[in-house]
CSV table of C-alpha atoms (C1' of nucleotides) in Angstrom, one decimal:
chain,number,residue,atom,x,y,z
A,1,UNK,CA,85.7,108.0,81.4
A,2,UNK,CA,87.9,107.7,84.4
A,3,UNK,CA,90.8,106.9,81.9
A,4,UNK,CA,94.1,107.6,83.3
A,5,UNK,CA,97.8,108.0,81.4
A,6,UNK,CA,100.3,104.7,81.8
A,7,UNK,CA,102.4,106.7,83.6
A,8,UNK,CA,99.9,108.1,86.7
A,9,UNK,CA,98.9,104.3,86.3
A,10,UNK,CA,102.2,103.0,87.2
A,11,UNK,CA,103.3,106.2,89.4
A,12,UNK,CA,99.7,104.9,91.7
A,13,UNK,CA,100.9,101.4,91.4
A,14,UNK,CA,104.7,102.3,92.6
A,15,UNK,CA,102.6,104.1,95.4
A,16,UNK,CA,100.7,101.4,96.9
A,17,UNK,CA,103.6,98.7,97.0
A,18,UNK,CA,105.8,101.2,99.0
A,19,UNK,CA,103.2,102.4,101.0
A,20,UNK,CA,101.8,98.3,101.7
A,21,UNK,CA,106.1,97.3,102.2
A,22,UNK,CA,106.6,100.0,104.4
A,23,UNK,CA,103.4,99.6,107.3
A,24,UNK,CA,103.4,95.8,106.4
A,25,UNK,CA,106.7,95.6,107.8
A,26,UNK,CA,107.0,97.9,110.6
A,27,UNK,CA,103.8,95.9,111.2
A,28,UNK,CA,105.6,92.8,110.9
A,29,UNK,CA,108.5,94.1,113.3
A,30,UNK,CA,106.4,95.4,116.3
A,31,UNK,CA,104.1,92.6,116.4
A,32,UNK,CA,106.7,90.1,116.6
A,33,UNK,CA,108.7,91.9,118.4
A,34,UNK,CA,106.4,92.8,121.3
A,35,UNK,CA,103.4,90.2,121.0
A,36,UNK,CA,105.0,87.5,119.3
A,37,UNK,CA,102.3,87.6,116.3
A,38,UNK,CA,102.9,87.7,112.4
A,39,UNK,CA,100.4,90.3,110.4
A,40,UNK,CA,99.0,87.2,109.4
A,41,UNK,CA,98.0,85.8,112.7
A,42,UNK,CA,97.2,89.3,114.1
A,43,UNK,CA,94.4,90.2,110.9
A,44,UNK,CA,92.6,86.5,111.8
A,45,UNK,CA,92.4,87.4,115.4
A,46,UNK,CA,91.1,90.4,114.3
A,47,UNK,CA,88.4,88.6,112.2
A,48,UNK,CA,87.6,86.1,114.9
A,49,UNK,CA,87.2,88.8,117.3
A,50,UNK,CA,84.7,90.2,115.5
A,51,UNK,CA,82.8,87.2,114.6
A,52,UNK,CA,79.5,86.3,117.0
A,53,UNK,CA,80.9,83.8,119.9
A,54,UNK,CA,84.2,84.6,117.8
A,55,UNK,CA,83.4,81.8,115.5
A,56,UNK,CA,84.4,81.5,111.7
A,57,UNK,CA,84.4,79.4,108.9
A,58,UNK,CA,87.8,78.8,107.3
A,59,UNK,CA,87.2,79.7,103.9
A,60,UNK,CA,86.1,83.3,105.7
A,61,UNK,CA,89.7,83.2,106.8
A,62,UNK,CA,91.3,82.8,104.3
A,63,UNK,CA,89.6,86.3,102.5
A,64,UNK,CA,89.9,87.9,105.8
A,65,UNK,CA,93.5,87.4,105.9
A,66,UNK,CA,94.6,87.8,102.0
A,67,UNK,CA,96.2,84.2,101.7
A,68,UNK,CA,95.4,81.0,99.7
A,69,UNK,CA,93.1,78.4,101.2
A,70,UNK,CA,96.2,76.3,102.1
A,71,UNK,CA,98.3,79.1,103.5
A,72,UNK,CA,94.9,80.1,105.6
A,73,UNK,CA,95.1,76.3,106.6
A,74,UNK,CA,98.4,76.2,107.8
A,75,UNK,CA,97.9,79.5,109.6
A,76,UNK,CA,95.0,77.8,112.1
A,77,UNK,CA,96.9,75.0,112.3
A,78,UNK,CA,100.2,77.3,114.0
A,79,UNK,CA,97.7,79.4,116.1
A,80,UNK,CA,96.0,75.9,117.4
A,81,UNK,CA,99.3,74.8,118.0
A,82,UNK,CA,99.8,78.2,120.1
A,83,UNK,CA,96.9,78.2,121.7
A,84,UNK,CA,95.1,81.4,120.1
A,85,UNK,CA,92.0,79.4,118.2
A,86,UNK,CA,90.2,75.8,118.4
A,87,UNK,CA,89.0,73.8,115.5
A,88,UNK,CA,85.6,72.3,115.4
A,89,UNK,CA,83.5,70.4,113.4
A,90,UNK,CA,80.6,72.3,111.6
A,91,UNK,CA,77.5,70.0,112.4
A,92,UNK,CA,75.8,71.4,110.0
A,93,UNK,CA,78.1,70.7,107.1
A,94,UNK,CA,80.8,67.7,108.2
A,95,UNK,CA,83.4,69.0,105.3
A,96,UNK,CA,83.4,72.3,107.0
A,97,UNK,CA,85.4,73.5,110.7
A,98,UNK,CA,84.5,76.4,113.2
A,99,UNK,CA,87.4,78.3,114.2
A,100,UNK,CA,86.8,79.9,117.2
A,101,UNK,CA,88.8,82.2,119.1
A,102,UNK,CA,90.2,80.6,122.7
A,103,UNK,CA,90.2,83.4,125.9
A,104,UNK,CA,94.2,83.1,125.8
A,105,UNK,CA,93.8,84.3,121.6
A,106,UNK,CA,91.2,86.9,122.9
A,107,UNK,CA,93.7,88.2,125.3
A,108,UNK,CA,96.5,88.0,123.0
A,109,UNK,CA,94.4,89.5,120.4
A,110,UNK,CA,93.8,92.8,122.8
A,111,UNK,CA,97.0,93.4,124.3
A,112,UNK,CA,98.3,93.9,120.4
A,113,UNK,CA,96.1,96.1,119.5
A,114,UNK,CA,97.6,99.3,120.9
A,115,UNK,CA,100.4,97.6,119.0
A,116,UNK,CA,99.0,97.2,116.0
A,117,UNK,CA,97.3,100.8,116.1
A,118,UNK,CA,100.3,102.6,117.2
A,119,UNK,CA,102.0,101.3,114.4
A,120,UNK,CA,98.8,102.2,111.9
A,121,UNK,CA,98.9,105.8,113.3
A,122,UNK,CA,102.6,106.3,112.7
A,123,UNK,CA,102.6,104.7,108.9
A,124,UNK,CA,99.7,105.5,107.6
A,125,UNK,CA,99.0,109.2,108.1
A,126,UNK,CA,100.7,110.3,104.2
A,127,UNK,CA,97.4,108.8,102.8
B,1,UNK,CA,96.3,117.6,113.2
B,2,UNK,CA,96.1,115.2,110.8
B,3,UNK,CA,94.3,113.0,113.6
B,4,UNK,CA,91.9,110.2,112.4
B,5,UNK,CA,90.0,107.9,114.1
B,6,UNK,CA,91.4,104.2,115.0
B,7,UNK,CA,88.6,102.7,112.8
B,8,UNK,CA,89.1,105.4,109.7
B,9,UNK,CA,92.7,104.0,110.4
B,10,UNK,CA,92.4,100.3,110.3
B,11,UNK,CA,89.4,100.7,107.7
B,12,UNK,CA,92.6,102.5,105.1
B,13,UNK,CA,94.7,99.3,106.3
B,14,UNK,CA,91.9,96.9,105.6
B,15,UNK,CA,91.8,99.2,102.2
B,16,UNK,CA,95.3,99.2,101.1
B,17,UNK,CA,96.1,95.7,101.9
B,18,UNK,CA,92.9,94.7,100.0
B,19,UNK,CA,93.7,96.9,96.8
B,20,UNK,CA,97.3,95.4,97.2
B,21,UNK,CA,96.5,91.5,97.0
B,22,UNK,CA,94.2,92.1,94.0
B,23,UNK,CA,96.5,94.0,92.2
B,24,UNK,CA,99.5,92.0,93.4
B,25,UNK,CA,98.0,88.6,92.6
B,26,UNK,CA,96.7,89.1,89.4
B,27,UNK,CA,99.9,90.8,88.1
B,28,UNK,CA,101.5,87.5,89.1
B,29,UNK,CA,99.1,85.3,87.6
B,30,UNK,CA,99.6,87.6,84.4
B,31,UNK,CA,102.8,87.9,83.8
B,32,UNK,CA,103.4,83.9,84.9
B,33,UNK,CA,101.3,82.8,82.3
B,34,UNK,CA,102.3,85.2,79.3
B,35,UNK,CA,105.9,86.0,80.2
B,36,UNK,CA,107.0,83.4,82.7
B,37,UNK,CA,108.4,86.2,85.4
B,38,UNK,CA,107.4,86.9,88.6
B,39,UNK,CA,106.3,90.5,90.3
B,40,UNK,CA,109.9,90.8,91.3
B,41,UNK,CA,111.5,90.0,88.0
B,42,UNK,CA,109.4,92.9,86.5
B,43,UNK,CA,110.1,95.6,89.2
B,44,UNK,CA,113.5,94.5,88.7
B,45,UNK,CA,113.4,95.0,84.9
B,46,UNK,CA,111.8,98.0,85.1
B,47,UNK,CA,114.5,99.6,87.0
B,48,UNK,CA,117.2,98.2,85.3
B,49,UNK,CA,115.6,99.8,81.9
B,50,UNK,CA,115.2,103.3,83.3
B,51,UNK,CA,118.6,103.0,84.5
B,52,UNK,CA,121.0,105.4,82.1
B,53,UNK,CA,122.9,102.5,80.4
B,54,UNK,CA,120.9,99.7,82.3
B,55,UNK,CA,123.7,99.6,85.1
B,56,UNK,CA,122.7,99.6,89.0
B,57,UNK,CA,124.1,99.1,91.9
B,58,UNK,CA,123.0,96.1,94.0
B,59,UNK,CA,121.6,97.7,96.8
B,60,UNK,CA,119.3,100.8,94.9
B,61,UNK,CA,118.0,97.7,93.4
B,62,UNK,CA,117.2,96.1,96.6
B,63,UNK,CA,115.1,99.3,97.5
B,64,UNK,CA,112.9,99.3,94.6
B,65,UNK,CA,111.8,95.8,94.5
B,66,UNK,CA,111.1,96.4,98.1
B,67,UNK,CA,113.0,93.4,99.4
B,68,UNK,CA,115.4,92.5,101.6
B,69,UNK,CA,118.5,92.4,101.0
B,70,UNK,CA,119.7,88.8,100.8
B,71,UNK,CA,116.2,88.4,98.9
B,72,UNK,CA,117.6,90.8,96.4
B,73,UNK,CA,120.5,89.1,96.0
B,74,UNK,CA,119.1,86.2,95.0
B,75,UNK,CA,116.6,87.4,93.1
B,76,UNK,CA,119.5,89.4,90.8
B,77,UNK,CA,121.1,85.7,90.8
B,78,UNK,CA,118.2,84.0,89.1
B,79,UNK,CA,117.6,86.7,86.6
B,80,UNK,CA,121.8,86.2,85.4
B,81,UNK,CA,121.1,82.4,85.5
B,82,UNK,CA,118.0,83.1,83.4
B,83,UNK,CA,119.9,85.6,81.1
B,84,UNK,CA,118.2,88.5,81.9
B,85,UNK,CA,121.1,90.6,83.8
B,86,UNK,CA,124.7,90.1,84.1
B,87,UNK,CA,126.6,91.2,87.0
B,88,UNK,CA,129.6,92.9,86.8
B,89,UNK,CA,132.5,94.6,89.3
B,90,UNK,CA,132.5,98.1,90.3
B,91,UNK,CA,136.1,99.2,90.2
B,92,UNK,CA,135.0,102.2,92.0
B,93,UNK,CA,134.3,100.2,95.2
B,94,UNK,CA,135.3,96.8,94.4
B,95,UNK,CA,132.9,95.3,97.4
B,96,UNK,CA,129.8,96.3,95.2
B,97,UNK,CA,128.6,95.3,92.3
B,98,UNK,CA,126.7,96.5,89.2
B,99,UNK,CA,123.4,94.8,87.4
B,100,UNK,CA,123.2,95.7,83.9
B,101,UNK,CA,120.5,94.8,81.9
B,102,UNK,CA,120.9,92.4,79.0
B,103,UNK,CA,119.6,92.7,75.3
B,104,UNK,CA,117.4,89.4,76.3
B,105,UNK,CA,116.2,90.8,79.5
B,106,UNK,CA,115.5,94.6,77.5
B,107,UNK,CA,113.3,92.6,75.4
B,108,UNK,CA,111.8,90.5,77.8
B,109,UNK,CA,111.1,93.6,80.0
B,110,UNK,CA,109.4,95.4,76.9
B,111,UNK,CA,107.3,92.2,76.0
B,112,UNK,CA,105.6,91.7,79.4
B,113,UNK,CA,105.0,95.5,79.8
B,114,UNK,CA,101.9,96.0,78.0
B,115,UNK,CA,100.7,92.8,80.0
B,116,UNK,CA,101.4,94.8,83.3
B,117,UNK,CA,100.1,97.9,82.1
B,118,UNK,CA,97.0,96.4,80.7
B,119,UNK,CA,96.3,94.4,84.5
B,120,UNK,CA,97.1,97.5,86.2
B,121,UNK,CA,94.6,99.4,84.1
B,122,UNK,CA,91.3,97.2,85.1
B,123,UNK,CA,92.4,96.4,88.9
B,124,UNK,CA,93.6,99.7,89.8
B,125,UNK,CA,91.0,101.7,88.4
B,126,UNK,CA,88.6,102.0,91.4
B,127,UNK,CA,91.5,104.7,93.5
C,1,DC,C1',150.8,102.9,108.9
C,2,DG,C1',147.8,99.5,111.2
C,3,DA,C1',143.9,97.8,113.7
C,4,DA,C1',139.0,98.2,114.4
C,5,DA,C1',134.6,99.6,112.7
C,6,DG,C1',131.7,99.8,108.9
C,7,DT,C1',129.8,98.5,104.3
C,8,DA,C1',128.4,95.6,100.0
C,9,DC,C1',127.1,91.5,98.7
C,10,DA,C1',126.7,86.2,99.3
C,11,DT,C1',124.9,82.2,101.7
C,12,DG,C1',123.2,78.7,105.5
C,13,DC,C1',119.0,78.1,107.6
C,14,DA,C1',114.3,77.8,109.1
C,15,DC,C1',109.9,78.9,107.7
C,16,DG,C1',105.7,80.5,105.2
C,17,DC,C1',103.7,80.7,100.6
C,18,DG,C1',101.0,79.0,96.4
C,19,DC,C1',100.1,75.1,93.4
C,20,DA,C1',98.6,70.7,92.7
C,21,DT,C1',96.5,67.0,94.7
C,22,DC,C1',94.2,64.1,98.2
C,23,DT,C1',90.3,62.8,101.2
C,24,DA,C1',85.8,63.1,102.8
C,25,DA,C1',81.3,64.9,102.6
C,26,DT,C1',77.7,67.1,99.9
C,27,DG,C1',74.7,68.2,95.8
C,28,DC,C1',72.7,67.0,91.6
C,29,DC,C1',70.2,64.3,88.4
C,30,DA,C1',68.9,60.3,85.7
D,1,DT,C1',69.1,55.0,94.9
D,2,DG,C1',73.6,55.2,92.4
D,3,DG,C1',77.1,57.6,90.1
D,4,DC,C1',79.5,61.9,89.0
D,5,DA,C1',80.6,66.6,89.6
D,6,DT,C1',81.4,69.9,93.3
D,7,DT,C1',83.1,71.8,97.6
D,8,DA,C1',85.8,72.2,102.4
D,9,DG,C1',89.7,71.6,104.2
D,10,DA,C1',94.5,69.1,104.7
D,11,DT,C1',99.0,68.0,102.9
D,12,DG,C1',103.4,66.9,99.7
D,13,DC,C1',106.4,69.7,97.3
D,14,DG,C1',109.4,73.2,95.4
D,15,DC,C1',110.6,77.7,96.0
D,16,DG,C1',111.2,82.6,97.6
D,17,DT,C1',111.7,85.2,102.0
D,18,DG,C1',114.0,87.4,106.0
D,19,DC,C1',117.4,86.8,109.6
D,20,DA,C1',121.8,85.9,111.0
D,21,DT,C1',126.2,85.4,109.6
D,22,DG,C1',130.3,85.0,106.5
D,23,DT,C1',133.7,87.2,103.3
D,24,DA,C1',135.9,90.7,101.1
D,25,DC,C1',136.8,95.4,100.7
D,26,DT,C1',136.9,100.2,102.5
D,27,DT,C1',136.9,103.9,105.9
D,28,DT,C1',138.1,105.8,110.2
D,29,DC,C1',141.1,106.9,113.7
D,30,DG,C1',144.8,106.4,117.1
DNA sequence: CGAAAGTACATGCACGCGCATCTAATGCCA
DNA sequence: TGGCATTAGATGCGCGTGCATGTACTTTCG
């Protein structure tokens, strides 16, 4: 049915990894540049933000943000270090944390965004 | 113009980077388990094999494995110390370098490529 | 020609990644 | 209830990455 030849196949496949390499890393560049934030941190502020009370499970996170549980572990643990999220314990289920978005990763969180948009609009449009 | 929303933009983001760690990761896992390379390696080998006598120059390589530089450069120095390129002087400009292919690395390439074309088929399909 | 700027690739370094594994809490079932 | 499989998250480990820099060669220009 929606069969396609090897070569459009690979031709699509070529198409994605250059079009993910090259807004990934102009991503990359302007958020660190400007904000001090890695894709990484910026897509799970993103989440949070849009989590009720800005709270999230971490396994969540981790699909949210594309990475293995461990990576996604390692991640809250760098933006707890920095301030942007707090770790609790889930009352409900003691294996389990709440990450939840602090005001200082809120605020970081919105003055990237332009960022993060800008760049979006600039990369993106040969879709 | 070609003017789309800030949501229609982030929601193609969201999209492509979704589409991309799907494909990317099972590619990975694929041709680990079968061929023992990595998404690199492959690129790598592709290039090399649609290269008119399997020579390239260091950096064109760099640009279609979308790596950085230094990252390229490694990545060509594993695949010699694996066997599947060998590096050789340009005499032309005797700063660069070529990467030629090797016989192993031609059939190495040519074994993992239905493996690639076959994951490509079933997580690519829904473009 | 000769010095300075530029280019191609290699390499030291810090860091983020995935895999395997560990710990602790939960679910299941006899 | 007691024991075993399961699940959430943390962590040791090896490795691949980008950045900054080093080295060798080439180009440019006075």
């Amino acid at each position: 049915m929606g069969d396609v030849s090897e070569v459009e196949l690979v031709r699509r496949w070529q198409g994605l990894l250059a079009r993910h390499a090259a807004v990934y890393n102009a991503l990359e560049q302007e958020l660190r540049q400007h904000h001090d934030l890695g894709v990484p941190e910026f897509e799970a502020l993103e989440r949070l933000a849009g989590c009720q009370l800005g709270k999230c499970r971490g396994a969540e996170l981790s699909e949210a943000v594309h990475l293995s549980q461990s990576a996604a572990s390692r991640l809250v643990a760098r933006m707890e270090r920095d301030g942007l999220v707090e770790r609790s314990l889930c009352e409900d289920d003691r294996r389990g944390i709440f990450v939840r978005l602090t005001e200082h990763g809120r605020r970081r969180y919105l003055d990237a965004r332009p960022t993060h948009r800008a760049v979006l609009a600039t990369t993106l449009d040969p879709q």
